[in-house]
């Protein structure tokens, strides 16, 4: 086989018609149970979590100051542009797999594999990180109840986080029992945490001191320590010759890239396309509706948080525990609100992990059905759910969350998600040109302007991530190329058909 033949092989595309036809295979078919409100709740459930309860406070204290609310707006704009592209793709190709499936129809198998491998990084790492955060809040709730029970037990050079393990196993079983059941549980928990967030905003308004908003964008930190480390600086500040990316304009831009983690999840809605009753109408509404709701809540919480206390009181240094939303209420003496926030965070993080695991399973399911991963993972049981894939995902995430430290992995999740957003945005333009005949339940406005703006916004956020994050991302992608070369390329069903 010549080099040209091989190139055409790995760039082979899977038609939209073939992707839809594959959803009717009896042993690999998902049950259509979800409606518009189910999708909106899924989106709100996965987005409102770590971002609103912890990330807003730490980013304000350590990176952006009061301008963290503006950072949320910048991140939301980038997400909104990408969401318009996701909405068109999801309504045109209503198949499980989200960006992976979309890329298969536009860029070809090789890029689709890269995107799928990228989504594995996004959903799996995020699930483990948030799962450990849930465990920490569980310990806080025990402490507030007068029960000093530790959820993480040191065992020599590692620790056993039984709290995270308990959560992952419970959610794994729930997802295996059926998507509709998961949606109902999700709705109840999401309603509780949204009510708590609204309560926090209403109570916090009474304690706002407008002097805390000055300076809105604090002056840039002097170089030295972590502020001057080239590895922890944003790539953009290094290119631009900045001495640090803490506070100042570089800090604001870096903060937008960090709080982007808070919006991750609305794209999970697209992974449920194959389980939606009316995907052409419900998917765009679910994606855009959930993003609009959480943006308003995030900006409101950020403004209240930085108005209640000075951003300097939210800084983290050394081995100090990171500031959270509860920190602000404790500092103004409203301790009962801190207890309510802890309970809300526990509920909030539960749904975040559940929907992230759901997204991970659906991506794995789609890749398996295409033969790029073992086909057995895409077999659905009597309840219409891929039980084997669910058990595998639950097992891997459970091990990682139980025994490995969470660390600062938010940026790894961010860069993987932004990369997927870029490809989806470009894919909309390509599919408009190659398949203008396809029926589209939703059409992205002002094509190609909106997709181009989405790509530029996502690339902008990517270059504001740290240098070490870029290095880790490259290593992960190289590992994915090895897996594809030795398994996916030779087992591809599309290759066997052709």
Short mmCIF file of C-alpha atoms in Angstrom, two decimals:
data_model
loop_
_atom_site.label_atom_id
_atom_site.label_comp_id
_atom_site.label_asym_id
_atom_site.label_seq_id
_atom_site.Cartn_x
_atom_site.Cartn_y
_atom_site.Cartn_z
CA UNK A 1 0.00 0.00 0.00
CA UNK A 2 1.38 3.43 -0.93
CA UNK A 3 1.66 6.37 1.45
CA UNK A 4 -1.11 8.12 -0.50
CA UNK A 5 -3.46 5.12 -0.10
CA UNK A 6 -2.83 5.02 3.64
CA UNK A 7 -3.51 8.74 3.93
CA UNK A 8 -6.84 8.35 2.16
CA UNK A 9 -7.63 5.40 4.44
CA UNK A 10 -7.23 7.21 7.74
CA UNK A 11 -9.05 10.27 6.38
CA UNK A 12 -12.08 8.25 5.22
CA UNK A 13 -15.34 9.90 6.27
CA UNK A 14 -18.45 8.21 7.57
CA UNK A 15 -21.56 9.60 5.90
CA UNK A 16 -24.35 11.10 7.98
CA UNK A 17 -26.74 8.54 6.52
CA UNK A 18 -24.48 5.66 7.61
CA UNK A 19 -24.11 7.13 11.10
CA UNK A 20 -27.89 7.33 11.46
CA UNK A 21 -28.36 3.83 10.00
CA UNK A 22 -25.97 2.37 12.59
CA UNK A 23 -28.28 3.56 15.37
CA UNK A 24 -30.87 0.94 14.32
CA UNK A 25 -28.66 -2.09 14.94
CA UNK A 26 -30.63 -4.15 17.51
CA UNK A 27 -27.67 -5.01 19.77
CA UNK A 28 -26.23 -1.49 19.65
CA UNK A 29 -29.39 0.63 19.93
CA UNK A 30 -30.12 3.22 22.61
CA UNK A 31 -33.63 3.91 23.87
CA UNK A 32 -35.19 7.31 23.02
CA UNK A 33 -36.58 8.62 26.31
CA UNK A 34 -35.46 12.27 26.60
CA UNK A 35 -37.32 15.50 25.88
CA UNK A 36 -36.35 19.19 25.81
CA UNK A 37 -36.62 19.72 29.57
CA UNK A 38 -34.60 16.58 30.24
CA UNK A 39 -31.79 18.03 28.13
CA UNK A 40 -31.94 21.48 29.73
CA UNK A 41 -31.80 19.89 33.17
CA UNK A 42 -28.84 17.72 32.09
CA UNK A 43 -27.01 20.83 30.89
CA UNK A 44 -27.71 22.87 34.03
CA UNK A 45 -26.93 19.87 36.22
CA UNK A 46 -23.45 19.30 34.83
CA UNK A 47 -22.46 22.96 34.53
CA UNK A 48 -23.53 24.20 37.97
CA UNK A 49 -21.04 22.53 40.27
CA UNK A 50 -17.40 23.07 41.07
CA UNK A 51 -17.33 26.32 39.10
CA UNK A 52 -19.94 28.11 41.18
CA UNK A 53 -19.00 26.69 44.57
CA UNK A 54 -15.19 26.81 44.45
CA UNK A 55 -13.67 28.07 41.20
CA UNK A 56 -15.18 31.56 41.34
CA UNK A 57 -13.64 32.29 44.75
CA UNK A 58 -10.16 30.90 44.07
CA UNK A 59 -9.91 32.57 40.67
CA UNK A 60 -10.95 35.92 42.15
CA UNK A 61 -8.42 35.64 44.97
CA UNK A 62 -5.46 34.26 43.03
CA UNK A 63 -5.81 35.45 39.44
CA UNK A 64 -8.34 38.15 38.53
CA UNK A 65 -9.71 39.95 41.58
CA UNK A 66 -13.23 41.45 41.20
CA UNK A 67 -12.93 41.21 37.40
CA UNK A 68 -13.64 37.47 37.72
CA UNK A 69 -17.26 38.32 36.83
CA UNK A 70 -16.02 39.76 33.52
CA UNK A 71 -13.91 36.62 33.05
CA UNK A 72 -17.13 34.57 33.29
CA UNK A 73 -18.70 36.76 30.60
CA UNK A 74 -15.71 36.29 28.26
CA UNK A 75 -15.78 32.52 28.77
CA UNK A 76 -19.55 32.48 28.22
CA UNK A 77 -19.18 34.32 24.90
CA UNK A 78 -16.72 31.69 23.65
CA UNK A 79 -19.04 28.92 24.83
CA UNK A 80 -22.06 30.61 23.25
CA UNK A 81 -20.41 30.80 19.84
CA UNK A 82 -19.39 27.15 20.06
CA UNK A 83 -22.87 26.21 21.33
CA UNK A 84 -24.47 27.60 18.16
CA UNK A 85 -22.24 25.28 16.12
CA UNK A 86 -22.97 22.32 18.40
CA UNK A 87 -26.71 22.96 18.06
CA UNK A 88 -26.58 22.72 14.25
CA UNK A 89 -24.46 19.59 14.25
CA UNK A 90 -26.53 17.85 16.93
CA UNK A 91 -29.78 18.53 15.06
CA UNK A 92 -28.26 17.39 11.74
CA UNK A 93 -26.46 14.27 13.01
CA UNK A 94 -28.58 13.05 15.97
CA UNK A 95 -26.17 10.26 16.90
CA UNK A 96 -24.35 9.50 20.18
CA UNK A 97 -20.76 10.67 20.42
CA UNK A 98 -21.04 14.45 20.14
CA UNK A 99 -17.91 16.05 18.62
CA UNK A 100 -16.47 12.62 17.79
CA UNK A 101 -19.41 11.71 15.56
CA UNK A 102 -19.51 15.17 13.98
CA UNK A 103 -15.80 14.98 13.13
CA UNK A 104 -16.21 11.54 11.55
CA UNK A 105 -18.70 13.02 9.08
CA UNK A 106 -16.56 16.02 8.15
CA UNK A 107 -12.83 15.55 8.79
CA UNK A 108 -12.55 11.78 8.56
CA UNK A 109 -11.65 8.86 10.80
CA UNK A 110 -8.22 10.00 11.96
CA UNK A 111 -9.42 13.40 13.23
CA UNK A 112 -12.52 11.73 14.69
CA UNK A 113 -10.26 9.44 16.70
CA UNK A 114 -8.24 12.43 17.93
CA UNK A 115 -11.44 14.16 19.04
CA UNK A 116 -12.79 11.01 20.71
CA UNK A 117 -9.51 10.51 22.55
CA UNK A 118 -9.66 14.16 23.52
CA UNK A 119 -13.19 13.77 24.93
CA UNK A 120 -12.00 10.81 27.00
CA UNK A 121 -9.55 13.21 28.62
CA UNK A 122 -12.24 15.82 29.18
CA UNK A 123 -14.94 13.65 30.73
CA UNK A 124 -12.85 11.10 32.62
CA UNK A 125 -10.45 13.56 34.27
CA UNK A 126 -13.27 15.98 35.07
CA UNK A 127 -15.34 13.17 36.64
CA UNK A 128 -12.44 12.10 38.88
CA UNK A 129 -11.56 15.66 39.93
CA UNK A 130 -15.15 16.62 40.74
CA UNK A 131 -15.68 13.27 42.48
CA UNK A 132 -12.85 14.06 44.88
CA UNK A 133 -14.34 17.51 45.42
CA UNK A 134 -17.64 15.85 46.32
CA UNK A 135 -15.81 13.71 48.86
CA UNK A 136 -14.28 16.81 50.48
CA UNK A 137 -17.68 18.45 50.81
CA UNK A 138 -19.07 15.23 52.31
CA UNK A 139 -16.44 15.49 55.05
CA UNK A 140 -17.51 19.13 55.60
CA UNK A 141 -21.15 18.12 55.96
CA UNK A 142 -20.16 15.44 58.49
CA UNK A 143 -18.20 18.06 60.44
CA UNK A 144 -21.15 20.48 60.45
CA UNK A 145 -23.31 17.65 61.78
CA UNK A 146 -20.85 17.08 64.62
CA UNK A 147 -19.40 13.91 63.12
CA UNK A 148 -15.63 14.29 62.50
CA UNK A 149 -15.47 11.57 59.85
CA UNK A 150 -12.65 11.72 57.30
CA UNK A 151 -13.58 10.62 53.79
CA UNK A 152 -9.95 10.20 52.71
CA UNK A 153 -7.75 7.80 54.68
CA UNK A 154 -3.92 8.06 54.31
CA UNK A 155 -2.34 4.71 53.41
CA UNK A 156 1.42 5.20 53.11
CA UNK A 157 2.36 6.92 49.86
CA UNK A 158 -1.27 7.17 48.68
CA UNK A 159 -4.69 7.71 50.21
CA UNK A 160 -7.97 5.80 50.06
CA UNK A 161 -10.81 8.19 49.25
CA UNK A 162 -13.84 6.11 50.14
CA UNK A 163 -16.18 9.08 49.68
CA UNK A 164 -15.29 9.44 45.99
CA UNK A 165 -15.52 5.68 45.48
CA UNK A 166 -18.99 5.58 47.06
CA UNK A 167 -20.25 8.30 44.73
CA UNK A 168 -18.78 6.78 41.54
CA UNK A 169 -20.16 3.30 42.26
CA UNK A 170 -23.65 4.63 43.09
CA UNK A 171 -23.79 6.72 39.90
CA UNK A 172 -22.44 3.85 37.80
CA UNK A 173 -25.33 1.65 38.94
CA UNK A 174 -27.85 4.45 38.36
CA UNK A 175 -26.64 5.06 34.80
CA UNK A 176 -26.70 1.34 34.03
CA UNK A 177 -30.36 1.15 35.11
CA UNK A 178 -31.47 3.62 32.43
CA UNK A 179 -31.10 7.18 31.15
CA UNK A 180 -34.68 8.20 31.97
CA UNK A 181 -34.31 7.13 35.60
CA UNK A 182 -31.04 9.08 35.76
CA UNK A 183 -32.85 12.10 34.33
CA UNK A 184 -35.54 12.00 37.03
CA UNK A 185 -33.02 11.80 39.86
CA UNK A 186 -31.04 14.52 38.13
CA UNK A 187 -34.08 16.83 38.00
CA UNK A 188 -34.74 16.61 41.74
CA UNK A 189 -31.12 17.24 42.75
CA UNK A 190 -30.70 20.06 40.22
CA UNK A 191 -33.81 21.83 41.50
CA UNK A 192 -32.37 21.73 45.02
CA UNK A 193 -28.99 23.17 44.08
CA UNK A 194 -30.42 25.93 41.87
CA UNK A 195 -32.67 26.97 44.75
CA UNK A 196 -29.63 27.11 47.06
CA UNK A 197 -27.67 29.20 44.54
CA UNK A 198 -30.55 31.69 44.28
CA UNK A 199 -30.78 31.83 48.09
CA UNK A 200 -27.05 32.56 48.30
CA UNK A 201 -27.37 35.44 45.82
CA UNK A 202 -30.37 36.97 47.60
CA UNK A 203 -28.76 36.76 51.06
CA UNK A 204 -25.34 37.91 49.83
CA UNK A 205 -26.68 41.11 48.23
CA UNK A 206 -27.35 42.54 51.71
CA UNK A 207 -23.64 42.24 52.61
CA UNK A 208 -22.15 43.84 49.47
CA UNK A 209 -19.65 46.66 50.08
CA UNK A 210 -19.07 48.49 46.79
CA UNK A 211 -15.56 49.48 47.93
CA UNK A 212 -14.54 45.84 47.41
CA UNK A 213 -15.00 46.29 43.66
CA UNK A 214 -12.06 48.74 43.55
CA UNK A 215 -9.75 48.14 41.81
CA UNK A 216 -11.92 46.09 39.48
CA UNK A 217 -8.82 44.84 37.63
CA UNK A 218 -6.00 44.79 40.23
CA UNK A 219 -2.51 45.84 39.08
CA UNK A 220 -0.37 42.98 37.77
CA UNK A 221 1.58 41.06 40.42
CA UNK A 222 5.33 41.54 40.60
CA UNK A 223 7.44 38.75 39.10
CA UNK A 224 8.70 36.25 41.64
CA UNK A 225 7.68 32.86 43.00
CA UNK A 226 4.86 31.26 41.03
CA UNK A 227 3.96 34.64 39.53
CA UNK A 228 7.24 34.71 37.63
CA UNK A 229 7.52 31.02 36.71
CA UNK A 230 7.45 30.54 32.95
CA UNK A 231 5.79 27.13 33.40
CA UNK A 232 2.81 28.44 35.38
CA UNK A 233 2.36 31.61 33.30
CA UNK A 234 -0.18 31.66 30.52
CA UNK A 235 1.29 31.00 27.09
CA UNK A 236 -0.03 34.38 25.90
CA UNK A 237 1.71 36.33 28.68
CA UNK A 238 4.98 34.57 27.83
CA UNK A 239 4.59 35.44 24.14
CA UNK A 240 3.59 39.01 24.98
CA UNK A 241 6.56 39.51 27.30
CA UNK A 242 4.53 39.80 30.49
CA UNK A 243 6.30 39.11 33.77
CA UNK A 244 3.30 37.23 35.20
CA UNK A 245 -0.33 36.35 34.51
CA UNK A 246 -1.60 37.11 38.02
CA UNK A 247 -3.93 40.16 38.10
CA UNK A 248 -3.77 42.88 35.48
CA UNK A 249 -4.99 42.33 31.91
CA UNK A 250 -3.04 39.08 31.54
CA UNK A 251 -4.63 37.87 34.76
CA UNK A 252 -8.13 38.68 33.50
CA UNK A 253 -7.52 36.78 30.27
CA UNK A 254 -5.96 33.85 32.13
CA UNK A 255 -8.98 33.85 34.47
CA UNK A 256 -11.35 33.56 31.51
CA UNK A 257 -9.47 30.43 30.44
CA UNK A 258 -9.66 29.03 33.98
CA UNK A 259 -13.35 29.73 34.66
CA UNK A 260 -14.10 28.14 31.30
CA UNK A 261 -13.92 24.93 33.37
CA UNK A 262 -17.13 26.11 35.04
CA UNK A 263 -19.02 25.94 31.71
CA UNK A 264 -17.78 22.53 30.68
CA UNK A 265 -20.66 20.16 30.28
CA UNK A 266 -23.19 21.87 28.04
CA UNK A 267 -21.64 19.88 25.20
CA UNK A 268 -22.59 16.70 27.09
CA UNK A 269 -26.16 17.40 25.97
CA UNK A 270 -25.06 16.63 22.41
CA UNK A 271 -23.87 13.16 23.47
CA UNK A 272 -27.50 12.22 24.29
CA UNK A 273 -28.70 12.97 20.74
CA UNK A 274 -29.47 9.33 20.03
CA UNK A 275 -31.67 9.06 23.14
CA UNK A 276 -33.76 12.17 22.40
CA UNK A 277 -37.34 11.81 21.11
CA UNK A 278 -37.26 14.88 18.84
CA UNK A 279 -33.54 15.70 18.44
CA UNK A 280 -34.01 18.31 15.69
CA UNK A 281 -35.96 20.57 18.05
CA UNK A 282 -34.95 19.46 21.54
CA UNK A 283 -31.15 19.40 21.17
CA UNK A 284 -30.67 23.05 20.15
CA UNK A 285 -33.06 24.17 22.88
CA UNK A 286 -31.33 22.01 25.47
CA UNK A 287 -27.83 23.21 24.56
CA UNK A 288 -28.58 26.94 24.27
CA UNK A 289 -31.15 27.04 27.08
CA UNK A 290 -28.88 25.43 29.68
CA UNK A 291 -25.97 27.71 28.73
CA UNK A 292 -28.10 30.86 29.07
CA UNK A 293 -29.37 29.87 32.52
CA UNK A 294 -25.97 29.05 34.00
CA UNK A 295 -24.31 32.19 32.59
CA UNK A 296 -26.76 34.42 34.44
CA UNK A 297 -26.25 32.47 37.68
CA UNK A 298 -22.45 32.50 37.41
CA UNK A 299 -22.16 36.25 36.83
CA UNK A 300 -24.61 36.95 39.69
CA UNK A 301 -22.66 34.76 42.12
CA UNK A 302 -19.30 36.28 41.07
CA UNK A 303 -20.58 39.84 41.61
CA UNK A 304 -22.03 39.00 45.03
CA UNK A 305 -18.92 37.09 46.09
CA UNK A 306 -16.41 39.83 45.26
CA UNK A 307 -18.74 42.49 46.67
CA UNK A 308 -19.06 40.78 50.06
CA UNK A 309 -15.32 40.50 50.79
CA UNK A 310 -12.10 41.89 49.36
CA UNK A 311 -10.48 39.66 46.75
CA UNK A 312 -7.33 39.63 48.92
CA UNK A 313 -9.29 37.67 51.55
CA UNK A 314 -9.84 34.91 48.98
CA UNK A 315 -6.17 34.38 48.17
CA UNK A 316 -4.55 30.99 48.71
CA UNK A 317 -0.94 30.67 49.79
CA UNK A 318 1.22 27.68 50.69
CA UNK A 319 -0.76 24.72 51.97
CA UNK A 320 -3.87 26.73 52.81
CA UNK A 321 -7.23 25.29 51.89
CA UNK A 322 -8.65 26.91 48.76
CA UNK A 323 -11.31 29.57 49.26
CA UNK A 324 -14.87 28.64 48.38
CA UNK A 325 -18.20 30.39 48.15
CA UNK A 326 -18.75 29.50 51.80
CA UNK A 327 -15.55 31.40 52.75
CA UNK A 328 -17.15 34.76 51.95
CA UNK A 329 -20.18 34.06 54.14
CA UNK A 330 -18.01 32.85 57.01
CA UNK A 331 -15.98 36.08 56.88
CA UNK A 332 -19.10 38.24 57.19
CA UNK A 333 -20.43 36.07 60.01
CA UNK A 334 -23.27 34.31 58.17
CA UNK A 335 -22.30 30.81 59.22
CA UNK A 336 -25.70 29.25 58.58
CA UNK A 337 -25.33 30.18 54.90
CA UNK A 338 -21.96 28.41 54.84
CA UNK A 339 -23.72 25.23 56.02
CA UNK A 340 -26.41 25.58 53.35
CA UNK A 341 -23.74 26.09 50.69
CA UNK A 342 -21.94 22.91 51.79
CA UNK A 343 -25.13 20.89 51.37
CA UNK A 344 -25.83 22.59 48.03
CA UNK A 345 -22.33 21.82 46.81
CA UNK A 346 -22.76 18.17 47.76
CA UNK A 347 -25.96 17.99 45.72
CA UNK A 348 -24.49 20.05 42.91
CA UNK A 349 -21.36 17.99 42.48
CA UNK A 350 -23.40 14.77 42.48
CA UNK A 351 -25.19 15.69 39.28
CA UNK A 352 -22.00 17.04 37.72
CA UNK A 353 -20.23 13.71 38.07
CA UNK A 354 -23.29 11.78 36.91
CA UNK A 355 -23.71 13.72 33.66
CA UNK A 356 -19.96 13.74 32.96
CA UNK A 357 -19.94 9.95 33.34
CA UNK A 358 -22.97 9.76 31.03
CA UNK A 359 -21.09 11.77 28.40
CA UNK A 360 -18.00 9.60 28.75
CA UNK A 361 -20.01 6.40 28.32
CA UNK A 362 -21.78 7.72 25.19
CA UNK A 363 -18.51 8.73 23.52
CA UNK A 364 -16.98 5.34 24.34
CA UNK A 365 -20.17 3.67 23.05
CA UNK A 366 -19.97 5.53 19.71
CA UNK A 367 -16.26 4.76 19.21
CA UNK A 368 -16.85 1.11 20.06
CA UNK A 369 -19.78 0.79 17.64
CA UNK A 370 -17.48 2.10 14.89
CA UNK A 371 -14.88 -0.56 15.76
CA UNK A 372 -12.20 1.92 16.87
CA UNK A 373 -12.51 0.35 20.33
CA UNK A 374 -13.64 -3.22 21.19
CA UNK A 375 -17.18 -3.76 19.85
CA UNK A 376 -18.38 -5.45 23.01
CA UNK A 377 -18.48 -2.09 24.77
CA UNK A 378 -21.33 -0.91 22.53
CA UNK A 379 -23.71 -3.79 23.27
CA UNK A 380 -26.87 -2.48 24.95
CA UNK A 381 -28.82 -4.45 27.54
CA UNK A 382 -32.55 -4.94 27.99
CA UNK A 383 -32.87 -1.40 29.38
CA UNK A 384 -31.32 0.10 26.26
CA UNK A 385 -28.10 1.24 27.95
CA UNK A 386 -24.50 0.18 27.23
CA UNK A 387 -23.93 -1.62 30.53
CA UNK A 388 -20.40 -2.86 29.75
CA UNK A 389 -19.17 0.59 28.77
CA UNK A 390 -20.82 2.05 31.87
CA UNK A 391 -19.09 -0.47 34.13
CA UNK A 392 -15.72 0.13 32.48
CA UNK A 393 -16.00 3.91 32.77
CA UNK A 394 -17.19 3.65 36.37
CA UNK A 395 -14.34 1.30 37.25
CA UNK A 396 -11.59 3.45 35.73
CA UNK A 397 -12.91 6.72 37.15
CA UNK A 398 -13.47 5.05 40.51
CA UNK A 399 -9.85 3.89 40.72
CA UNK A 400 -8.48 7.30 39.70
CA UNK A 401 -10.73 9.22 42.10
CA UNK A 402 -10.08 6.79 44.97
CA UNK A 403 -6.30 6.49 44.90
CA UNK A 404 -4.86 9.41 42.94
CA UNK A 405 -4.59 13.05 44.09
CA UNK A 406 -6.81 15.47 42.19
CA UNK A 407 -4.15 18.15 41.74
CA UNK A 408 -4.68 21.13 39.46
CA UNK A 409 -6.20 19.21 36.56
CA UNK A 410 -8.84 21.80 35.61
CA UNK A 411 -6.60 23.22 32.89
CA UNK A 412 -6.12 19.78 31.30
CA UNK A 413 -9.88 19.45 30.99
CA UNK A 414 -10.15 22.99 29.57
CA UNK A 415 -7.62 22.54 26.79
CA UNK A 416 -9.19 19.27 25.69
CA UNK A 417 -12.67 20.79 25.55
CA UNK A 418 -11.53 23.91 23.69
CA UNK A 419 -9.78 21.74 21.11
CA UNK A 420 -13.04 19.86 20.49
CA UNK A 421 -14.94 23.15 20.20
CA UNK A 422 -12.54 24.37 17.51
CA UNK A 423 -13.04 21.27 15.38
CA UNK A 424 -16.83 21.33 15.74
CA UNK A 425 -16.94 24.99 14.70
CA UNK A 426 -14.80 24.33 11.62
CA UNK A 427 -16.88 21.24 10.86
CA UNK A 428 -20.09 23.27 10.54
CA UNK A 429 -18.57 25.27 7.69
CA UNK A 430 -17.26 22.14 5.95
CA UNK A 431 -20.57 20.25 6.18
CA UNK A 432 -22.47 23.27 4.88
CA UNK A 433 -20.31 23.13 1.74
CA UNK A 434 -20.07 19.35 1.28
CA UNK A 435 -23.67 18.43 2.25
CA UNK A 436 -25.94 21.45 1.77
CA UNK A 437 -28.82 19.02 1.10
CA UNK A 438 -28.99 17.67 4.66
CA UNK A 439 -32.09 18.64 6.68
CA UNK A 440 -31.03 20.85 9.60
CA UNK A 441 -33.33 21.30 12.58
CA UNK A 442 -31.23 24.32 13.62
CA UNK A 443 -28.97 26.48 11.48
CA UNK A 444 -26.06 28.40 12.97
CA UNK A 445 -26.59 32.07 12.05
CA UNK A 446 -24.12 34.09 9.97
CA UNK A 447 -22.03 31.17 8.68
CA UNK A 448 -19.05 31.31 8.29
CA UNK A 449 -18.71 34.38 10.56
CA UNK A 450 -20.01 32.77 13.78
CA UNK A 451 -17.92 29.58 13.42
CA UNK A 452 -14.82 31.67 12.66
CA UNK A 453 -15.43 33.81 15.76
CA UNK A 454 -15.95 30.62 17.79
CA UNK A 455 -12.61 29.24 16.59
CA UNK A 456 -10.79 32.49 17.36
CA UNK A 457 -12.38 32.75 20.82
CA UNK A 458 -11.46 29.16 21.70
CA UNK A 459 -7.90 29.51 20.41
CA UNK A 460 -7.60 32.72 22.41
CA UNK A 461 -8.58 30.90 25.59
CA UNK A 462 -6.21 28.03 24.76
CA UNK A 463 -3.15 30.25 24.47
CA UNK A 464 -4.00 31.76 27.85
CA UNK A 465 -3.52 28.36 29.51
CA UNK A 466 -0.19 27.50 31.10
CA UNK A 467 2.81 26.11 29.24
CA UNK A 468 2.86 22.91 31.32
CA UNK A 469 -0.78 22.28 30.39
CA UNK A 470 0.15 22.41 26.70
CA UNK A 471 2.98 19.92 27.27
CA UNK A 472 0.71 17.46 29.09
CA UNK A 473 -1.92 17.78 26.36
CA UNK A 474 0.63 16.97 23.64
CA UNK A 475 1.82 13.89 25.56
CA UNK A 476 -1.79 12.65 25.93
CA UNK A 477 -2.41 13.11 22.20
CA UNK A 478 0.77 11.22 21.27
CA UNK A 479 -0.43 8.32 23.44
CA UNK A 480 -3.74 8.39 21.56
CA UNK A 481 -1.95 8.17 18.21
CA UNK A 482 -0.19 5.01 19.40
CA UNK A 483 -3.51 3.38 20.40
CA UNK A 484 -5.08 4.25 17.04
CA UNK A 485 -2.11 2.97 15.06
CA UNK A 486 -2.06 -0.43 16.78
CA UNK A 487 -5.82 -1.00 17.22
CA UNK A 488 -8.32 1.52 15.90
CA UNK A 489 -6.96 1.78 12.34
CA UNK A 490 -7.06 -1.98 11.74
CA UNK A 491 -10.39 -2.68 13.46
CA UNK A 492 -12.38 0.20 11.94
CA UNK A 493 -15.78 -0.98 10.63
CA UNK A 494 -15.73 1.79 8.03
CA UNK A 495 -12.43 0.43 6.69
CA UNK A 496 -13.89 -3.09 6.54
CA UNK A 497 -16.95 -1.82 4.62
CA UNK A 498 -14.82 -0.01 2.08
#
